[in-house]
Amino acid sequence: MKSKTVKKLLSALLVTVLGASMLVGCGGNAGSAAGSKGEGKKAASGDTRVWRLAFNQTEDHPQYKVMKELSKEFYEATDGRYEIQLFPNETLGAQRETLEQVQSGVIEMSIVNNTHPGSVSDYFKAFDMPFLFDSIDEAVEFAKTSPVMEEIKDSTVQYGFHIATYLPAGTRSMFTAKTPIKSVADMKGLKIRTMESDIYVNMMDAFGGSATPMAMGEIYTAVQSGVVSGAENNEITYVNSKYYEVAPYWSQTNHLIVPDWLLISNDAYDSLSEEDRAVFDKLCAEAIDKVQTQWDSDVKALMDSLDTSKVTITKDVDIDSFKKAIEPVNQELINKNSNIKKVYDAVQEMKNK
Ligand code: GCU
């Protein structure tokens, strides 16, 4: 049996077992999750409600570190009424599957990239536009202050989940197996793995390559076996997931600043008392800056850890050539959808302030 099929079967089995463990009650540790109980505090009633949080990356990732802390703080602040258990490394499945599990209430929470809420609500697609933001600080500022954020968040409730918070996910660049990329001309003929959205397929076409969308867990083997010439992602994921082993050319194209989102099922969110919800909302809002701070402190060390005799880092990329190539595609998106335009206009308004 193919390893992908085995992985899918295992995660389906784990989800079934987890569902059963929730039926018999609260408080148990399930699967390979990391719980984050506070020290010595117990729920007043003796019951702890366990929420499962799916994550597709490693325990070293800044988002994982911050979620672990959030879980502990939430447990303590609710006197042990809630425990969030983290399931890293796609243990519960790839992001698309975990979104479906959240929607159907099989699990309570997941961290997914922007394309997934974007598959149900157009607002999110604005963040998929290359070069929308000029810096990660600008993107984070937008997430924290723009009045349009509430409207974006509210738009998913009808699809069974709430957006608990925006999570910064760095700046994405290209990495390839055989050749560096110095300008958009070098993209010709390259097959690049992208996240699963038509916007990225169009993006790669505009850059002169072609897109092969797939889930994250398949990237390493796809590059190694030559199914794709490379992929694009942020520095943390490039190093943590060891993509540099199969794609040793990192080219700093900085073409996308696209966020991840922490999702929570309507049932879980609606079950919170007013007081517990206020705690949860506060912790989630604080996670934005915490992830960014952790990111900033991890990213340089990780890139510096790469062996430069094996990995070629190209920093002097002609970024304007990428911007020029994508301009008409971005324009078409803005023109064709009023919700995308609304977000785009709000970003421009913030920039012009
Ligand atoms: C980033 C992002 C993930 C996403 C991944 C991908 O690492 O943070 O949420 O899954 O890219 O390219 O699939």
PDB file of N, CA, C and O in Angstrom, residues 58-102:
ATOM      1  N   THR A  58       5.649  20.778  12.477  1.00  0.00           N
ATOM      2  CA  THR A  58       6.354  20.149  13.589  1.00  0.00           C
ATOM      3  C   THR A  58       6.187  20.912  14.909  1.00  0.00           C
ATOM      4  O   THR A  58       5.716  22.047  14.939  1.00  0.00           O
ATOM      5  N   GLU A  59       6.650  20.267  15.975  1.00  0.00           N
ATOM      6  CA  GLU A  59       6.595  20.870  17.315  1.00  0.00           C
ATOM      7  C   GLU A  59       7.552  22.062  17.436  1.00  0.00           C
ATOM      8  O   GLU A  59       7.476  22.814  18.397  1.00  0.00           O
ATOM      9  N   ASP A  60       8.478  22.217  16.455  1.00  0.00           N
ATOM     10  CA  ASP A  60       9.431  23.339  16.502  1.00  0.00           C
ATOM     11  C   ASP A  60       8.843  24.625  15.926  1.00  0.00           C
ATOM     12  O   ASP A  60       9.461  25.677  15.990  1.00  0.00           O
ATOM     13  N   HIS A  61       7.695  24.508  15.304  1.00  0.00           N
ATOM     14  CA  HIS A  61       7.130  25.654  14.581  1.00  0.00           C
ATOM     15  C   HIS A  61       6.650  26.733  15.567  1.00  0.00           C
ATOM     16  O   HIS A  61       6.077  26.402  16.610  1.00  0.00           O
ATOM     17  N   PRO A  62       6.870  28.028  15.257  1.00  0.00           N
ATOM     18  CA  PRO A  62       6.428  29.099  16.159  1.00  0.00           C
ATOM     19  C   PRO A  62       4.946  29.014  16.523  1.00  0.00           C
ATOM     20  O   PRO A  62       4.567  29.273  17.667  1.00  0.00           O
ATOM     21  N   GLN A  63       4.109  28.650  15.555  1.00  0.00           N
ATOM     22  CA  GLN A  63       2.666  28.566  15.860  1.00  0.00           C
ATOM     23  C   GLN A  63       2.405  27.464  16.882  1.00  0.00           C
ATOM     24  O   GLN A  63       1.552  27.613  17.769  1.00  0.00           O
ATOM     25  N   TYR A  64       3.120  26.362  16.764  1.00  0.00           N
ATOM     26  CA  TYR A  64       2.929  25.260  17.725  1.00  0.00           C
ATOM     27  C   TYR A  64       3.324  25.722  19.127  1.00  0.00           C
ATOM     28  O   TYR A  64       2.602  25.497  20.104  1.00  0.00           O
ATOM     29  N   LYS A  65       4.478  26.384  19.208  1.00  0.00           N
ATOM     30  CA  LYS A  65       4.965  26.840  20.528  1.00  0.00           C
ATOM     31  C   LYS A  65       3.940  27.767  21.176  1.00  0.00           C
ATOM     32  O   LYS A  65       3.642  27.660  22.370  1.00  0.00           O
ATOM     33  N   VAL A  66       3.404  28.690  20.387  1.00  0.00           N
ATOM     34  CA  VAL A  66       2.452  29.653  20.947  1.00  0.00           C
ATOM     35  C   VAL A  66       1.127  28.969  21.311  1.00  0.00           C
ATOM     36  O   VAL A  66       0.516  29.272  22.342  1.00  0.00           O
ATOM     37  N   MET A  67       0.699  28.002  20.502  1.00  0.00           N
ATOM     38  CA  MET A  67      -0.555  27.290  20.812  1.00  0.00           C
ATOM     39  C   MET A  67      -0.425  26.460  22.088  1.00  0.00           C
ATOM     40  O   MET A  67      -1.364  26.292  22.852  1.00  0.00           O
ATOM     41  N   LYS A  68       0.749  25.923  22.304  1.00  0.00           N
ATOM     42  CA  LYS A  68       1.001  25.140  23.511  1.00  0.00           C
ATOM     43  C   LYS A  68       0.833  26.044  24.749  1.00  0.00           C
ATOM     44  O   LYS A  68       0.205  25.668  25.736  1.00  0.00           O
ATOM     45  N   GLU A  69       1.404  27.232  24.629  1.00  0.00           N
ATOM     46  CA  GLU A  69       1.304  28.197  25.727  1.00  0.00           C
ATOM     47  C   GLU A  69      -0.153  28.641  25.916  1.00  0.00           C
ATOM     48  O   GLU A  69      -0.650  28.727  27.040  1.00  0.00           O
ATOM     49  N   LEU A  70      -0.833  28.880  24.788  1.00  0.00           N
ATOM     50  CA  LEU A  70      -2.236  29.310  24.857  1.00  0.00           C
ATOM     51  C   LEU A  70      -3.077  28.242  25.560  1.00  0.00           C
ATOM     52  O   LEU A  70      -3.914  28.536  26.411  1.00  0.00           O
ATOM     53  N   SER A  71      -2.800  26.992  25.233  1.00  0.00           N
ATOM     54  CA  SER A  71      -3.543  25.882  25.817  1.00  0.00           C
ATOM     55  C   SER A  71      -3.382  25.871  27.343  1.00  0.00           C
ATOM     56  O   SER A  71      -4.337  25.714  28.099  1.00  0.00           O
ATOM     57  N   LYS A  72      -2.149  26.073  27.760  1.00  0.00           N
ATOM     58  CA  LYS A  72      -1.856  26.069  29.204  1.00  0.00           C
ATOM     59  C   LYS A  72      -2.583  27.234  29.885  1.00  0.00           C
ATOM     60  O   LYS A  72      -3.229  27.066  30.922  1.00  0.00           O
ATOM     61  N   GLU A  73      -2.495  28.395  29.255  1.00  0.00           N
ATOM     62  CA  GLU A  73      -3.128  29.579  29.847  1.00  0.00           C
ATOM     63  C   GLU A  73      -4.651  29.430  29.895  1.00  0.00           C
ATOM     64  O   GLU A  73      -5.298  29.852  30.846  1.00  0.00           O
ATOM     65  N   PHE A  74      -5.198  28.822  28.862  1.00  0.00           N
ATOM     66  CA  PHE A  74      -6.656  28.649  28.807  1.00  0.00           C
ATOM     67  C   PHE A  74      -7.106  27.661  29.892  1.00  0.00           C
ATOM     68  O   PHE A  74      -8.102  27.876  30.577  1.00  0.00           O
ATOM     69  N   TYR A  75      -6.341  26.610  30.050  1.00  0.00           N
ATOM     70  CA  TYR A  75      -6.637  25.607  31.093  1.00  0.00           C
ATOM     71  C   TYR A  75      -6.641  26.270  32.473  1.00  0.00           C
ATOM     72  O   TYR A  75      -7.551  26.093  33.281  1.00  0.00           O
ATOM     73  N   GLU A  76      -5.610  27.062  32.702  1.00  0.00           N
ATOM     74  CA  GLU A  76      -5.485  27.696  34.024  1.00  0.00           C
ATOM     75  C   GLU A  76      -6.563  28.754  34.246  1.00  0.00           C
ATOM     76  O   GLU A  76      -7.191  28.807  35.304  1.00  0.00           O
ATOM     77  N   ALA A  77      -6.799  29.561  33.215  1.00  0.00           N
ATOM     78  CA  ALA A  77      -7.770  30.656  33.380  1.00  0.00           C
ATOM     79  C   ALA A  77      -9.196  30.138  33.527  1.00  0.00           C
ATOM     80  O   ALA A  77     -10.051  30.828  34.083  1.00  0.00           O
ATOM     81  N   THR A  78      -9.473  28.937  33.015  1.00  0.00           N
ATOM     82  CA  THR A  78     -10.830  28.384  33.159  1.00  0.00           C
ATOM     83  C   THR A  78     -10.883  27.362  34.302  1.00  0.00           C
ATOM     84  O   THR A  78     -11.793  26.537  34.357  1.00  0.00           O
ATOM     85  N   ASP A  79      -9.896  27.393  35.180  1.00  0.00           N
ATOM     86  CA  ASP A  79      -9.820  26.442  36.302  1.00  0.00           C
ATOM     87  C   ASP A  79      -9.950  24.997  35.820  1.00  0.00           C
ATOM     88  O   ASP A  79     -10.646  24.182  36.435  1.00  0.00           O
ATOM     89  N   GLY A  80      -9.311  24.737  34.689  1.00  0.00           N
ATOM     90  CA  GLY A  80      -9.284  23.356  34.188  1.00  0.00           C
ATOM     91  C   GLY A  80     -10.556  22.899  33.501  1.00  0.00           C
ATOM     92  O   GLY A  80     -10.738  21.710  33.262  1.00  0.00           O
ATOM     93  N   ARG A  81     -11.422  23.819  33.150  1.00  0.00           N
ATOM     94  CA  ARG A  81     -12.643  23.390  32.447  1.00  0.00           C
ATOM     95  C   ARG A  81     -12.333  23.009  30.997  1.00  0.00           C
ATOM     96  O   ARG A  81     -13.040  22.230  30.391  1.00  0.00           O
ATOM     97  N   TYR A  82     -11.249  23.581  30.433  1.00  0.00           N
ATOM     98  CA  TYR A  82     -10.896  23.297  29.038  1.00  0.00           C
ATOM     99  C   TYR A  82      -9.427  22.928  28.890  1.00  0.00           C
ATOM    100  O   TYR A  82      -8.566  23.589  29.448  1.00  0.00           O
ATOM    101  N   GLU A  83      -9.202  21.898  28.104  1.00  0.00           N
ATOM    102  CA  GLU A  83      -7.830  21.565  27.747  1.00  0.00           C
ATOM    103  C   GLU A  83      -7.758  21.430  26.231  1.00  0.00           C
ATOM    104  O   GLU A  83      -8.555  20.700  25.625  1.00  0.00           O
ATOM    105  N   ILE A  84      -6.799  22.138  25.637  1.00  0.00           N
ATOM    106  CA  ILE A  84      -6.625  22.010  24.186  1.00  0.00           C
ATOM    107  C   ILE A  84      -5.452  21.070  23.941  1.00  0.00           C
ATOM    108  O   ILE A  84      -4.334  21.333  24.403  1.00  0.00           O
ATOM    109  N   GLN A  85      -5.709  19.972  23.254  1.00  0.00           N
ATOM    110  CA  GLN A  85      -4.626  19.031  22.935  1.00  0.00           C
ATOM    111  C   GLN A  85      -4.168  19.257  21.500  1.00  0.00           C
ATOM    112  O   GLN A  85      -4.997  19.325  20.586  1.00  0.00           O
ATOM    113  N   LEU A  86      -2.870  19.340  21.317  1.00  0.00           N
ATOM    114  CA  LEU A  86      -2.329  19.629  19.990  1.00  0.00           C
ATOM    115  C   LEU A  86      -1.896  18.343  19.290  1.00  0.00           C
ATOM    116  O   LEU A  86      -1.227  17.503  19.898  1.00  0.00           O
ATOM    117  N   PHE A  87      -2.275  18.216  18.031  1.00  0.00           N
ATOM    118  CA  PHE A  87      -1.872  17.072  17.216  1.00  0.00           C
ATOM    119  C   PHE A  87      -1.037  17.576  16.043  1.00  0.00           C
ATOM    120  O   PHE A  87      -1.590  17.984  15.019  1.00  0.00           O
ATOM    121  N   PRO A  88       0.293  17.601  16.163  1.00  0.00           N
ATOM    122  CA  PRO A  88       1.137  18.148  15.099  1.00  0.00           C
ATOM    123  C   PRO A  88       1.374  17.128  13.968  1.00  0.00           C
ATOM    124  O   PRO A  88       0.863  16.005  14.017  1.00  0.00           O
ATOM    125  N   ASN A  89       2.140  17.544  12.978  1.00  0.00           N
ATOM    126  CA  ASN A  89       2.645  16.646  11.917  1.00  0.00           C
ATOM    127  C   ASN A  89       1.556  15.942  11.102  1.00  0.00           C
ATOM    128  O   ASN A  89       1.731  14.777  10.720  1.00  0.00           O
ATOM    129  N   GLU A  90       0.466  16.612  10.858  1.00  0.00           N
ATOM    130  CA  GLU A  90      -0.636  16.022  10.065  1.00  0.00           C
ATOM    131  C   GLU A  90      -1.170  14.724  10.656  1.00  0.00           C
ATOM    132  O   GLU A  90      -1.707  13.879   9.944  1.00  0.00           O
ATOM    133  N   THR A  91      -1.024  14.530  11.979  1.00  0.00           N
ATOM    134  CA  THR A  91      -1.520  13.273  12.588  1.00  0.00           C
ATOM    135  C   THR A  91      -3.016  13.092  12.340  1.00  0.00           C
ATOM    136  O   THR A  91      -3.499  11.961  12.248  1.00  0.00           O
ATOM    137  N   LEU A  92      -3.759  14.186  12.291  1.00  0.00           N
ATOM    138  CA  LEU A  92      -5.204  14.065  12.073  1.00  0.00           C
ATOM    139  C   LEU A  92      -5.579  14.244  10.605  1.00  0.00           C
ATOM    140  O   LEU A  92      -6.751  14.290  10.260  1.00  0.00           O
ATOM    141  N   GLY A  93      -4.560  14.357   9.749  1.00  0.00           N
ATOM    142  CA  GLY A  93      -4.830  14.503   8.317  1.00  0.00           C
ATOM    143  C   GLY A  93      -4.286  15.815   7.783  1.00  0.00           C
ATOM    144  O   GLY A  93      -3.798  16.654   8.532  1.00  0.00           O
ATOM    145  N   ALA A  94      -4.371  15.972   6.459  1.00  0.00           N
ATOM    146  CA  ALA A  94      -3.924  17.208   5.821  1.00  0.00           C
ATOM    147  C   ALA A  94      -4.934  18.314   6.142  1.00  0.00           C
ATOM    148  O   ALA A  94      -6.044  18.042   6.603  1.00  0.00           O
ATOM    149  N   GLN A  95      -4.540  19.558   5.887  1.00  0.00           N
ATOM    150  CA  GLN A  95      -5.365  20.697   6.326  1.00  0.00           C
ATOM    151  C   GLN A  95      -6.797  20.646   5.797  1.00  0.00           C
ATOM    152  O   GLN A  95      -7.744  20.934   6.518  1.00  0.00           O
ATOM    153  N   ARG A  96      -6.966  20.279   4.527  1.00  0.00           N
ATOM    154  CA  ARG A  96      -8.317  20.239   3.957  1.00  0.00           C
ATOM    155  C   ARG A  96      -9.209  19.270   4.753  1.00  0.00           C
ATOM    156  O   ARG A  96     -10.360  19.562   5.065  1.00  0.00           O
ATOM    157  N   GLU A  97      -8.635  18.107   5.089  1.00  0.00           N
ATOM    158  CA  GLU A  97      -9.413  17.122   5.854  1.00  0.00           C
ATOM    159  C   GLU A  97      -9.750  17.647   7.245  1.00  0.00           C
ATOM    160  O   GLU A  97     -10.855  17.452   7.755  1.00  0.00           O
ATOM    161  N   THR A  98      -8.771  18.334   7.853  1.00  0.00           N
ATOM    162  CA  THR A  98      -9.027  18.804   9.225  1.00  0.00           C
ATOM    163  C   THR A  98     -10.050  19.944   9.241  1.00  0.00           C
ATOM    164  O   THR A  98     -10.808  20.075  10.190  1.00  0.00           O
ATOM    165  N   LEU A  99     -10.093  20.729   8.163  1.00  0.00           N
ATOM    166  CA  LEU A  99     -11.152  21.746   8.078  1.00  0.00           C
ATOM    167  C   LEU A  99     -12.517  21.038   8.048  1.00  0.00           C
ATOM    168  O   LEU A  99     -13.452  21.430   8.756  1.00  0.00           O
ATOM    169  N   GLU A 100     -12.609  19.983   7.259  1.00  0.00           N
ATOM    170  CA  GLU A 100     -13.889  19.243   7.186  1.00  0.00           C
ATOM    171  C   GLU A 100     -14.243  18.639   8.542  1.00  0.00           C
ATOM    172  O   GLU A 100     -15.397  18.620   8.952  1.00  0.00           O
ATOM    173  N   GLN A 101     -13.219  18.163   9.252  1.00  0.00           N
ATOM    174  CA  GLN A 101     -13.475  17.583  10.589  1.00  0.00           C
ATOM    175  C   GLN A 101     -13.994  18.661  11.546  1.00  0.00           C
ATOM    176  O   GLN A 101     -14.874  18.398  12.372  1.00  0.00           O
ATOM    177  N   VAL A 102     -13.451  19.868  11.432  1.00  0.00           N
ATOM    178  CA  VAL A 102     -13.934  20.970  12.281  1.00  0.00           C
ATOM    179  C   VAL A 102     -15.376  21.309  11.900  1.00  0.00           C
ATOM    180  O   VAL A 102     -16.248  21.467  12.762  1.00  0.00           O
TER     181      VAL A 102
END
